[in-house]
mmCIF file of C-alpha atoms and ligand atoms in Angstrom:
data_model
loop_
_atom_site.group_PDB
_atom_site.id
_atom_site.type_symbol
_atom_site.label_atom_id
_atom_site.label_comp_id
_atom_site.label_asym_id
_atom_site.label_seq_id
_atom_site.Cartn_x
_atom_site.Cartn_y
_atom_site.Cartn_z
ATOM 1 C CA UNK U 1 -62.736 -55.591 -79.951
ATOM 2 C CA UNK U 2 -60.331 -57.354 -78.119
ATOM 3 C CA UNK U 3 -56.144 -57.290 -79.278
ATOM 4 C CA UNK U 4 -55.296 -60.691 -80.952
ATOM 5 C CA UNK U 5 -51.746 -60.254 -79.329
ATOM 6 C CA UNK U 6 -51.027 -59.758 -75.852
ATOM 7 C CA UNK U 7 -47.442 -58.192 -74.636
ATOM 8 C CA UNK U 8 -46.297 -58.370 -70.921
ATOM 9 C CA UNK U 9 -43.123 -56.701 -70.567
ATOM 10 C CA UNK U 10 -41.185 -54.088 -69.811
ATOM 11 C CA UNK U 11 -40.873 -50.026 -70.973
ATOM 12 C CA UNK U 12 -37.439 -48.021 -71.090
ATOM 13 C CA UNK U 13 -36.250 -44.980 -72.155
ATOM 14 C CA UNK U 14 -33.299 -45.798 -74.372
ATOM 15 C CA UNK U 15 -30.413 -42.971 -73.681
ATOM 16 C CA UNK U 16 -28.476 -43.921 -76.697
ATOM 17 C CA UNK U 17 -24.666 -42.594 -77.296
ATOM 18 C CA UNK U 18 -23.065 -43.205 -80.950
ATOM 19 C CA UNK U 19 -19.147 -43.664 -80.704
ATOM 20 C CA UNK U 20 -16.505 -45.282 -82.802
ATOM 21 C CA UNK U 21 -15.969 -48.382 -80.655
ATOM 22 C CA UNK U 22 -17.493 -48.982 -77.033
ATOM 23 C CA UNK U 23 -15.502 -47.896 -74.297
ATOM 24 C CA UNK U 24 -12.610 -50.468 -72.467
ATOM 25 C CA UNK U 25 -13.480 -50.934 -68.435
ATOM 26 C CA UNK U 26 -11.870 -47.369 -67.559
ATOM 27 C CA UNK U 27 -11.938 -45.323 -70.059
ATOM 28 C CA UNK U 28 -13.360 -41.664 -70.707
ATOM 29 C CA UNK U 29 -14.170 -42.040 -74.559
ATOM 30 C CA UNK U 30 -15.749 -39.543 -76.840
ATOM 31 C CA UNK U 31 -18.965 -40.215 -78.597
ATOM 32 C CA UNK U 32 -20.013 -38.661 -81.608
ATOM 33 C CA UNK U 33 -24.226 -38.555 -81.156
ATOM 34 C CA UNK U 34 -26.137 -38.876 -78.671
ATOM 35 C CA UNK U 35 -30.265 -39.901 -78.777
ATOM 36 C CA UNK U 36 -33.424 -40.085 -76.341
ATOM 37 C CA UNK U 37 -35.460 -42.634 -77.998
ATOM 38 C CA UNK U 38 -38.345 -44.601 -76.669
ATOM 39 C CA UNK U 39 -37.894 -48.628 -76.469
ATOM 40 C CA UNK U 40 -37.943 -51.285 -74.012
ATOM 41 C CA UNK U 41 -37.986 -55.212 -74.800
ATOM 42 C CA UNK U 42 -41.670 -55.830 -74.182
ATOM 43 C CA UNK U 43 -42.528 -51.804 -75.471
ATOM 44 C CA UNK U 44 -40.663 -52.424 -78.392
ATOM 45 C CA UNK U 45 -42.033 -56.082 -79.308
ATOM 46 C CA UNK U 46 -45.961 -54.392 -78.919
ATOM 47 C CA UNK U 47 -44.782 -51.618 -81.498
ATOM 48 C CA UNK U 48 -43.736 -53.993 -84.334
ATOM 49 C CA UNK U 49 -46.823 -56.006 -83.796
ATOM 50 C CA UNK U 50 -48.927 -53.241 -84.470
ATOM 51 C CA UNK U 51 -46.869 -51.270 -87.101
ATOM 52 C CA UNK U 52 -46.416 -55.301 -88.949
ATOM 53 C CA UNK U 53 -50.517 -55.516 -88.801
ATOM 54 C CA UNK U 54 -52.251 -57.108 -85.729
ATOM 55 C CA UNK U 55 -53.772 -55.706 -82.658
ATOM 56 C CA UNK U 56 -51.997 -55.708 -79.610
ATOM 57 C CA UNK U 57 -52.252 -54.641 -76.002
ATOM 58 C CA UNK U 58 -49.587 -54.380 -73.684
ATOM 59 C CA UNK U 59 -49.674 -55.262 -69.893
ATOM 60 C CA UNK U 60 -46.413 -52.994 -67.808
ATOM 61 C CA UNK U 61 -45.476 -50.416 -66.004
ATOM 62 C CA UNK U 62 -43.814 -46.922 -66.325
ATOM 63 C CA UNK U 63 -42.777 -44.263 -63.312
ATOM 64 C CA UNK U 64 -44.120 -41.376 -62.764
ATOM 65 C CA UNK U 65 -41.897 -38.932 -64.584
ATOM 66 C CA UNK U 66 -41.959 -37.436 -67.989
ATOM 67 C CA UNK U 67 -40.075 -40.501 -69.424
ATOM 68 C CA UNK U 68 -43.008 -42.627 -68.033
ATOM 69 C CA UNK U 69 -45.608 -40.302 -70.259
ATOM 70 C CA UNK U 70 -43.420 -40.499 -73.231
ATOM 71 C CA UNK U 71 -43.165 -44.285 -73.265
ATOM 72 C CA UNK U 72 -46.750 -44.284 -72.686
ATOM 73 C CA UNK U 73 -48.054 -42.016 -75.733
ATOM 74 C CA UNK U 74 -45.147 -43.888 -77.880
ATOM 75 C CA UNK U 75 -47.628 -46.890 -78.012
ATOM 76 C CA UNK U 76 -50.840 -45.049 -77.974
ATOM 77 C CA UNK U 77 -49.482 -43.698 -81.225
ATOM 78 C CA UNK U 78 -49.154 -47.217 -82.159
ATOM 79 C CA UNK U 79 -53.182 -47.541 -81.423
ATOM 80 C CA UNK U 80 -51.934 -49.760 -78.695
ATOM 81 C CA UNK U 81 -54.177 -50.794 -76.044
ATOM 82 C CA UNK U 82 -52.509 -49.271 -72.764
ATOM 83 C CA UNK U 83 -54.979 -49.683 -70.032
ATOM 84 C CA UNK U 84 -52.853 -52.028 -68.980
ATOM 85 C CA UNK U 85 -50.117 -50.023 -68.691
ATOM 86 C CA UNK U 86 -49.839 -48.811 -64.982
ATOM 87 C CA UNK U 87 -47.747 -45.430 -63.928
ATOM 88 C CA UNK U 88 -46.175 -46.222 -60.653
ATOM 89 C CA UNK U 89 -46.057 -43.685 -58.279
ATOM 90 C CA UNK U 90 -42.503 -42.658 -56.610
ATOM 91 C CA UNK U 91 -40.755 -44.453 -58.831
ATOM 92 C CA UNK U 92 -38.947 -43.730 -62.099
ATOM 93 C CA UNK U 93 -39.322 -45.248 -65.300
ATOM 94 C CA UNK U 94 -37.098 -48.236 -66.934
ATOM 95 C CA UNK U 95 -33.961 -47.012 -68.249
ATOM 96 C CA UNK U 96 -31.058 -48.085 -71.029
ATOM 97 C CA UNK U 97 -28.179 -46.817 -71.447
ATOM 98 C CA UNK U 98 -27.007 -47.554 -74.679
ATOM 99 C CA UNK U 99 -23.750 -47.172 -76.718
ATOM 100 C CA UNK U 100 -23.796 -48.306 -80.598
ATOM 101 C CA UNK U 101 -20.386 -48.625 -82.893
ATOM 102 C CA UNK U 102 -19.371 -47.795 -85.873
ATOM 103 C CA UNK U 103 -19.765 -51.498 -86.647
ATOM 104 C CA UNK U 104 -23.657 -51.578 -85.277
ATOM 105 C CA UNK U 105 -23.069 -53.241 -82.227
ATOM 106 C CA UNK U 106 -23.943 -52.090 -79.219
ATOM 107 C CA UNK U 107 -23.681 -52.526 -75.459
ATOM 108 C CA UNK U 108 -26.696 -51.901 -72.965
ATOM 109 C CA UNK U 109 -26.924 -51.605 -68.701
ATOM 110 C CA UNK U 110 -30.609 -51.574 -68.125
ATOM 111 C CA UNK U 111 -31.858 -49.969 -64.721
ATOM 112 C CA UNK U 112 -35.658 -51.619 -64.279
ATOM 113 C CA UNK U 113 -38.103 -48.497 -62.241
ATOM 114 C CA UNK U 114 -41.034 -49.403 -63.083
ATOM 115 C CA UNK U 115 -40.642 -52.491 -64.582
ATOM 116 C CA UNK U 116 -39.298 -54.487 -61.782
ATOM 117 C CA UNK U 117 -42.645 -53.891 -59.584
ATOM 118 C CA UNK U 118 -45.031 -55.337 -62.055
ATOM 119 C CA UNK U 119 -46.228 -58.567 -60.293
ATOM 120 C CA UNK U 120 -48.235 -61.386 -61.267
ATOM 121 C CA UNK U 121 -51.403 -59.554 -59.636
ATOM 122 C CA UNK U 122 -50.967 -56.390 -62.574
ATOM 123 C CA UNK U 123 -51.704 -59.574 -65.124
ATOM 124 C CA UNK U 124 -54.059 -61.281 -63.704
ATOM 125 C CA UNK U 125 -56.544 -57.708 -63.589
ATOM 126 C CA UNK U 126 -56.158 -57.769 -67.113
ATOM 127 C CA UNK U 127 -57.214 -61.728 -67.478
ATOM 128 C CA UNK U 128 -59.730 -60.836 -70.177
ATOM 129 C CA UNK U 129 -57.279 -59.418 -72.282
ATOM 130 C CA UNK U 130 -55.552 -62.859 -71.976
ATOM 131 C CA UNK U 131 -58.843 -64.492 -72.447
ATOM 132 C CA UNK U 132 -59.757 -62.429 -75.875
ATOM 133 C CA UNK U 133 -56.234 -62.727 -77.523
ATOM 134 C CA UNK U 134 -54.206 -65.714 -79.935
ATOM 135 C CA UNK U 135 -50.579 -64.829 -78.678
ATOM 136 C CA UNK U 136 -49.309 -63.983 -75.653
ATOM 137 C CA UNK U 137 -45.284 -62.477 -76.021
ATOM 138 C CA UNK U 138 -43.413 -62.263 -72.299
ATOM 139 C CA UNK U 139 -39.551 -61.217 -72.131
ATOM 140 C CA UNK U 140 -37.117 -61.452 -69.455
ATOM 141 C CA UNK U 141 -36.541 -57.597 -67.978
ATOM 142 C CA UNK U 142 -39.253 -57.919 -65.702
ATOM 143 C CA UNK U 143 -39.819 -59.937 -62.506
ATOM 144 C CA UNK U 144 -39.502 -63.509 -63.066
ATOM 145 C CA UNK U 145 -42.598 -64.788 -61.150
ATOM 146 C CA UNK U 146 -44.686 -62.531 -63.517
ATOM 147 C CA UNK U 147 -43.355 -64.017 -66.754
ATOM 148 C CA UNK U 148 -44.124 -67.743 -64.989
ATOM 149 C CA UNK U 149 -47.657 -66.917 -64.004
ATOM 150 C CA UNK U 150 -48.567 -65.469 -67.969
ATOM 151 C CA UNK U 151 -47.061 -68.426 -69.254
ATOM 152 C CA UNK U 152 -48.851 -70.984 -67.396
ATOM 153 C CA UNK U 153 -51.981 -68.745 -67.254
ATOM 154 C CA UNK U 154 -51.375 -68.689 -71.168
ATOM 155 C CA UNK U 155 -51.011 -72.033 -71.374
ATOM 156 C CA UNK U 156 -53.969 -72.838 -69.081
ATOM 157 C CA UNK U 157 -56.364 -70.708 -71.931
ATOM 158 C CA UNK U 158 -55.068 -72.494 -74.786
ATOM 159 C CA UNK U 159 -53.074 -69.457 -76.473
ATOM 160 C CA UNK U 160 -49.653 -69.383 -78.270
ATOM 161 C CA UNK U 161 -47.267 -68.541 -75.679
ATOM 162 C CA UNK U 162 -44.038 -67.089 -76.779
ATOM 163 C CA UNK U 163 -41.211 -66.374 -74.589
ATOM 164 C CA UNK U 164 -38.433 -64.175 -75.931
ATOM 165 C CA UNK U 165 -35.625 -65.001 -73.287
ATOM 166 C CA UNK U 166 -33.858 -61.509 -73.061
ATOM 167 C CA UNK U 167 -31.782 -60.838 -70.907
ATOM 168 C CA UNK U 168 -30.619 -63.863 -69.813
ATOM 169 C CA UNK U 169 -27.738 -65.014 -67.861
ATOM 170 C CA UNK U 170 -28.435 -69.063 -67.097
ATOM 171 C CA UNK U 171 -31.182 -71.815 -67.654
ATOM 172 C CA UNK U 172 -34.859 -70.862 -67.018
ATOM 173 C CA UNK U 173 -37.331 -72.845 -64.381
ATOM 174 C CA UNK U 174 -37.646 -76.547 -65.367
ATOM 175 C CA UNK U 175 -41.373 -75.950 -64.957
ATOM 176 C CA UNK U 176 -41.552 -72.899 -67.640
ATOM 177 C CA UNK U 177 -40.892 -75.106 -71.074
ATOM 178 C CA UNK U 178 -43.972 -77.047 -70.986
ATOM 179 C CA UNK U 179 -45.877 -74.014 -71.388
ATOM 180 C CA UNK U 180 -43.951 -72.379 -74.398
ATOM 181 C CA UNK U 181 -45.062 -72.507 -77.748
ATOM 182 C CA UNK U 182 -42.143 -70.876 -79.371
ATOM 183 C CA UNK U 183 -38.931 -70.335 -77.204
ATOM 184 C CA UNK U 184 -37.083 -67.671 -79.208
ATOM 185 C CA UNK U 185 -33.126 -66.715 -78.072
ATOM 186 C CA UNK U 186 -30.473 -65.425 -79.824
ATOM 187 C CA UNK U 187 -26.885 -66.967 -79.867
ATOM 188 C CA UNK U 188 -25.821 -65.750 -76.317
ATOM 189 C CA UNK U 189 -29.046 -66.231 -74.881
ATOM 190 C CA UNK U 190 -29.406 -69.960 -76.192
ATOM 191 C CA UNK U 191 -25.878 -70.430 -75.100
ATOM 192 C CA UNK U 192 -26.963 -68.978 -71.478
ATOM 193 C CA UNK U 193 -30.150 -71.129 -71.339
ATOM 194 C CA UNK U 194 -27.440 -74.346 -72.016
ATOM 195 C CA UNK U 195 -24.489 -73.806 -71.015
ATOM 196 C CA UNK U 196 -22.665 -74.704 -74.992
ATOM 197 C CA UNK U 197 -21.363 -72.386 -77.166
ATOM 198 C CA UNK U 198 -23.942 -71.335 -80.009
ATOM 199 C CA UNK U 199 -21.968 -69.642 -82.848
ATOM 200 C CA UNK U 200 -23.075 -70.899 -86.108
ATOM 201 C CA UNK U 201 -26.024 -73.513 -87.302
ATOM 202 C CA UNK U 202 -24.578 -76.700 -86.276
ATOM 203 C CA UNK U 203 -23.941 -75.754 -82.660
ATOM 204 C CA UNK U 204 -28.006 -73.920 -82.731
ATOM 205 C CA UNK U 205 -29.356 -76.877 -83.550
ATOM 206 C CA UNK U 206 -27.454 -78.678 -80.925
ATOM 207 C CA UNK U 207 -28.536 -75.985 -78.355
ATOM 208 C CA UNK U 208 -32.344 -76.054 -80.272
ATOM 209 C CA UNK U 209 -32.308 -80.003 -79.838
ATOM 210 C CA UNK U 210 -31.645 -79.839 -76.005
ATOM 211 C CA UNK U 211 -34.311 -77.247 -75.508
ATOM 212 C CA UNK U 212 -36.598 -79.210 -77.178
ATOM 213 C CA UNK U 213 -35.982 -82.088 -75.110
ATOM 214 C CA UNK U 214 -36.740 -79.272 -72.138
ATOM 215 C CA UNK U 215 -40.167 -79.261 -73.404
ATOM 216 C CA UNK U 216 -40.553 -76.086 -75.274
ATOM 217 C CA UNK U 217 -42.653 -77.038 -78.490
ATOM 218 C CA UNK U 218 -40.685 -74.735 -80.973
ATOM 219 C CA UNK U 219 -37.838 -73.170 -80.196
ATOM 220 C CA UNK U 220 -36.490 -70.453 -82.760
ATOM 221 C CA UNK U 221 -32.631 -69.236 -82.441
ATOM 222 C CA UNK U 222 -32.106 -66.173 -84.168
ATOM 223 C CA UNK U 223 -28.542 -66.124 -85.409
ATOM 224 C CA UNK U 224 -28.235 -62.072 -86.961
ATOM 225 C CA UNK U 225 -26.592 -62.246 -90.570
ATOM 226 C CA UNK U 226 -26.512 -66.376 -89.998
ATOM 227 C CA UNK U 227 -30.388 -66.283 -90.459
ATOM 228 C CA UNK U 228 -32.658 -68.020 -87.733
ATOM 229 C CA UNK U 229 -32.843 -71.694 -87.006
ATOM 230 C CA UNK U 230 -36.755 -73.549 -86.416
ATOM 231 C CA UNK U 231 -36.567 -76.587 -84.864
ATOM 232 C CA UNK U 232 -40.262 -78.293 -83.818
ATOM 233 C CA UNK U 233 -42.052 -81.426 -83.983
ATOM 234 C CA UNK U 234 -41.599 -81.747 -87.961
ATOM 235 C CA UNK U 235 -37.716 -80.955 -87.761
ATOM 236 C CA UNK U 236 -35.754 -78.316 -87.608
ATOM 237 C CA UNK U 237 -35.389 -75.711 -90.816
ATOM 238 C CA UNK U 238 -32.873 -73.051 -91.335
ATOM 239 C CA UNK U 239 -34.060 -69.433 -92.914
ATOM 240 C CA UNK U 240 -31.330 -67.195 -94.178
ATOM 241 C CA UNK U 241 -31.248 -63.718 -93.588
ATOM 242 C CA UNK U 242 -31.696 -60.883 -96.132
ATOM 243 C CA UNK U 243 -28.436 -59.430 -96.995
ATOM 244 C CA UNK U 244 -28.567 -56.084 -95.745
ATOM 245 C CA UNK U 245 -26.119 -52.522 -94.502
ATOM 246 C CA UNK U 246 -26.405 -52.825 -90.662
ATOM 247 C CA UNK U 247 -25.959 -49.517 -89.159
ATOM 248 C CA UNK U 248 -27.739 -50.440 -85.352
ATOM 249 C CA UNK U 249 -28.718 -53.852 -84.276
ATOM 250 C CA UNK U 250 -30.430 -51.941 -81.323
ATOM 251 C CA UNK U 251 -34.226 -53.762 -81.025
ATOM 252 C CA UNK U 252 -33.646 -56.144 -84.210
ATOM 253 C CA UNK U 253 -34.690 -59.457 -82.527
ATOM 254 C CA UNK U 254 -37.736 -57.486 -80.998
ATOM 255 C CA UNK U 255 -39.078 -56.724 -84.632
ATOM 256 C CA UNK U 256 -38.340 -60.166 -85.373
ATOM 257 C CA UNK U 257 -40.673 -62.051 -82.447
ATOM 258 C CA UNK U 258 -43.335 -58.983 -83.258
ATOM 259 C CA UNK U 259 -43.395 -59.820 -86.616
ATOM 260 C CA UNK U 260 -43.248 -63.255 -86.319
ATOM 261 C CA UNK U 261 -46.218 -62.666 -83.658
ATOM 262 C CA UNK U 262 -48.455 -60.575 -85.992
ATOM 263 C CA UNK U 263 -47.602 -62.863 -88.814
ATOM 264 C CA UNK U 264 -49.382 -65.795 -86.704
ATOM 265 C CA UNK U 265 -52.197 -63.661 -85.380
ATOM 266 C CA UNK U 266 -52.843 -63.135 -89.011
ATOM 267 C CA UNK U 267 -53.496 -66.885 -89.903
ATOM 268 C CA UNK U 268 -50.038 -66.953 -91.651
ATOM 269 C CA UNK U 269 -47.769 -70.657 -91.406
ATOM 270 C CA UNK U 270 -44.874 -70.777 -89.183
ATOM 271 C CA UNK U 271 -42.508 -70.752 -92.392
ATOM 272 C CA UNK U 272 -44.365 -67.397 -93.303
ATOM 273 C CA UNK U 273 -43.979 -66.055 -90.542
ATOM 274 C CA UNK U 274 -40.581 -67.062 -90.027
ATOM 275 C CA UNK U 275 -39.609 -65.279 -93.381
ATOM 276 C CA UNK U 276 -41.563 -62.033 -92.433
ATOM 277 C CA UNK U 277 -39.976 -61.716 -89.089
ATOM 278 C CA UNK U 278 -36.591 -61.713 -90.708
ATOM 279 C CA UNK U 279 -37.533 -59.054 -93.711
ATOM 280 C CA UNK U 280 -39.082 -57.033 -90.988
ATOM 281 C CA UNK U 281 -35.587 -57.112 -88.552
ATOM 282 C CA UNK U 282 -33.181 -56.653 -91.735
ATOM 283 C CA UNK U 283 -34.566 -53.688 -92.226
ATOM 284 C CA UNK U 284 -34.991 -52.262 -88.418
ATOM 285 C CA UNK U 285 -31.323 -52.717 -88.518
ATOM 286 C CA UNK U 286 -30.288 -50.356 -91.288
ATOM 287 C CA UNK U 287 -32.106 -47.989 -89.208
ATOM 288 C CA UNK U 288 -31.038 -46.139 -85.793
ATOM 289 C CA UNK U 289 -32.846 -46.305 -82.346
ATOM 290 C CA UNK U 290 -35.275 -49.011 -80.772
ATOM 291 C CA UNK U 291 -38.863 -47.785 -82.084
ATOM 292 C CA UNK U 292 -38.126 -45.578 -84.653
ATOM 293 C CA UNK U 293 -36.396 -48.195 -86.374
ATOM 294 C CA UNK U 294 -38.979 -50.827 -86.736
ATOM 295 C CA UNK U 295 -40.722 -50.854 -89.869
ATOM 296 C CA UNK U 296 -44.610 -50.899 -91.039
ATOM 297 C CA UNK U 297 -46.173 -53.352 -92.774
ATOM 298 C CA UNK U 298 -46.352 -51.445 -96.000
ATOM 299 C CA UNK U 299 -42.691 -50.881 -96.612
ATOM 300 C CA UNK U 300 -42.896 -55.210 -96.437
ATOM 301 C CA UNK U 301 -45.174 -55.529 -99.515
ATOM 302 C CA UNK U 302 -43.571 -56.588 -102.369
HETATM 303 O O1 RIB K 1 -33.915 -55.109 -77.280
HETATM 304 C C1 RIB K 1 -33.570 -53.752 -77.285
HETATM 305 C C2 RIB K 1 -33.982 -53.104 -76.005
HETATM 306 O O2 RIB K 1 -33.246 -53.658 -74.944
HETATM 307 C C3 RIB K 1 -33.733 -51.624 -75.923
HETATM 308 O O3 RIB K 1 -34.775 -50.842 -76.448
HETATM 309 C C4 RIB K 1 -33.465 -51.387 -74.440
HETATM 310 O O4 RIB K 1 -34.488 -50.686 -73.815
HETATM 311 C C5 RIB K 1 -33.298 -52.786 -73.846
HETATM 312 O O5 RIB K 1 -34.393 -53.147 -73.130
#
């Protein structure tokens, strides 16, 4: 049977260090933990769709080392479809190198491996995959001209296309909005993709309005304890956020686009699955590490 959601995207190995505060440009600090956990923007989005109740498969690439295996068996413990998930050879897997503080932020250098040599080619083997799913989920930490070939190939079959715009350090291809269903950024990335400060609600919906006018359909702007701002063709809708004890914000807008992906491959409304995707994130964040944090759909039942 084929996945109803489709993930192309990157794998890392998250190398996560706990400390009080993050270290100043410089400076030798002590930490106080220190975690190998298995995560990755795209790797992490696939897990919360299946743990939140759709199928997925992911399309990516690991290196052939023992991190590459790990990541691998991570998401066939998920009952994720890997095969296509490609092990390149000579080449080491996607790292992050991650500090967290005592206040739950944290601070990540990513080194790509694997992930920067999947190509537009490694999609378009899998095109059935595309052709048999509802959503198709890209990121940002793999090579641009991949994540503009899935999009327009997604748009070209008629699926919802989401792009989740992270990293991101300026304003994507003029020629990428048309095909986005749901453009989904947080506060620094919507403020990267325009070039205005997004801090609060009124300036989102500013930045949502202009990306609208880009040509993305929805666009979603997740805002942390703020709550997440909708903005699409019947206006623009803010959701709160549940109040919760953030202890590691590490992966928290990746279980909110898989959530609010499996919510939609489940025949659930936007607003639904707006309000699922933030119960699912509050509570990845009072939990530590990428994967292990996200939640299943069980602990979401009322
Ligand atoms: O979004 C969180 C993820 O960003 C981490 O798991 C890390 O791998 C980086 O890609």
């Amino acid at each position: 049977m084929s996945a109803k959601v489709i993930v192309v995207g990157s794998l890392n190995m998250d190398l996560v260090a706990r400390a009080q505060r993050l270290p100043r440009a410089g400076e030798t600090l002590a930490g106080e933990s220190f975690a190998t956990v298995p995560g990755g923007k795209g790797a992490n989005q696939a897990v919360a769709v299946a743990r939140l109740g759709a199928s997925v498969a992911m399309i990516g690439n690991v290196g052939d080392d023992a991190y590459g295996q790990q990541l691998r068996q991570a998401l066939l413990d998920e009952q994720i479809d890997c095969q296509g998930v490609a092990v390149c050879p000579g080449v080491s897997s996607g790292l992050a190198l991650i500090v967290v503080d005592a206040s739950s932020q944290n601070a990540i250098v990513i080194i790509p491996g694997g992930n920067g040599l999947l190509r537009p080619a490694s999609v378009q083997a899998f095109d059935t995959l595309l052709q048999g799913a509802e959503v198709i989920i890209c990121q940002l930490e793999v090579p641009h001209e991949t994540v503009a070939y899935t999009l327009a190939r997604g748009r070209a079959l008629g699926k919802t296309v989401i792009l989740n715009p992270a990293p991101c350090t300026g304003p994507l291809p003029a020629d990428w909005y048309s095909a986005i269903d749901y453009l989904i950024p947080n506060e620094s990335e919507a403020q990267a993709l325009t070039g205005q400060p997004v801090t609060d609600l009124t300036s989102a919906e500013v930045a949502a309005s202009q990306l609208r006018q880009l040509g993305a359909n929805n666009v979603i702007i997740t805002l942390g304890a703020q709550g997440a701002l909708l903005a699409g063709p019947q206006g623009m809708r803010h959701f709160a956020a549940p109040v919760v004890q953030p202890l590691d914000t590490t992966a928290a807008g990746d279980t909110f686009v898989g959530g609010f992906a499996a919510a939609l491959a489940r025949g659930e409304s936007q607003e639904q699955a707006m309000a699922f995707g933030q119960r699912a994130a509050a509570l990845s964040v009072t939990r530590a590490g990428a994967q292990p944090s996200i939640p299943y759909l069980a602990e979401l039942q009322p």
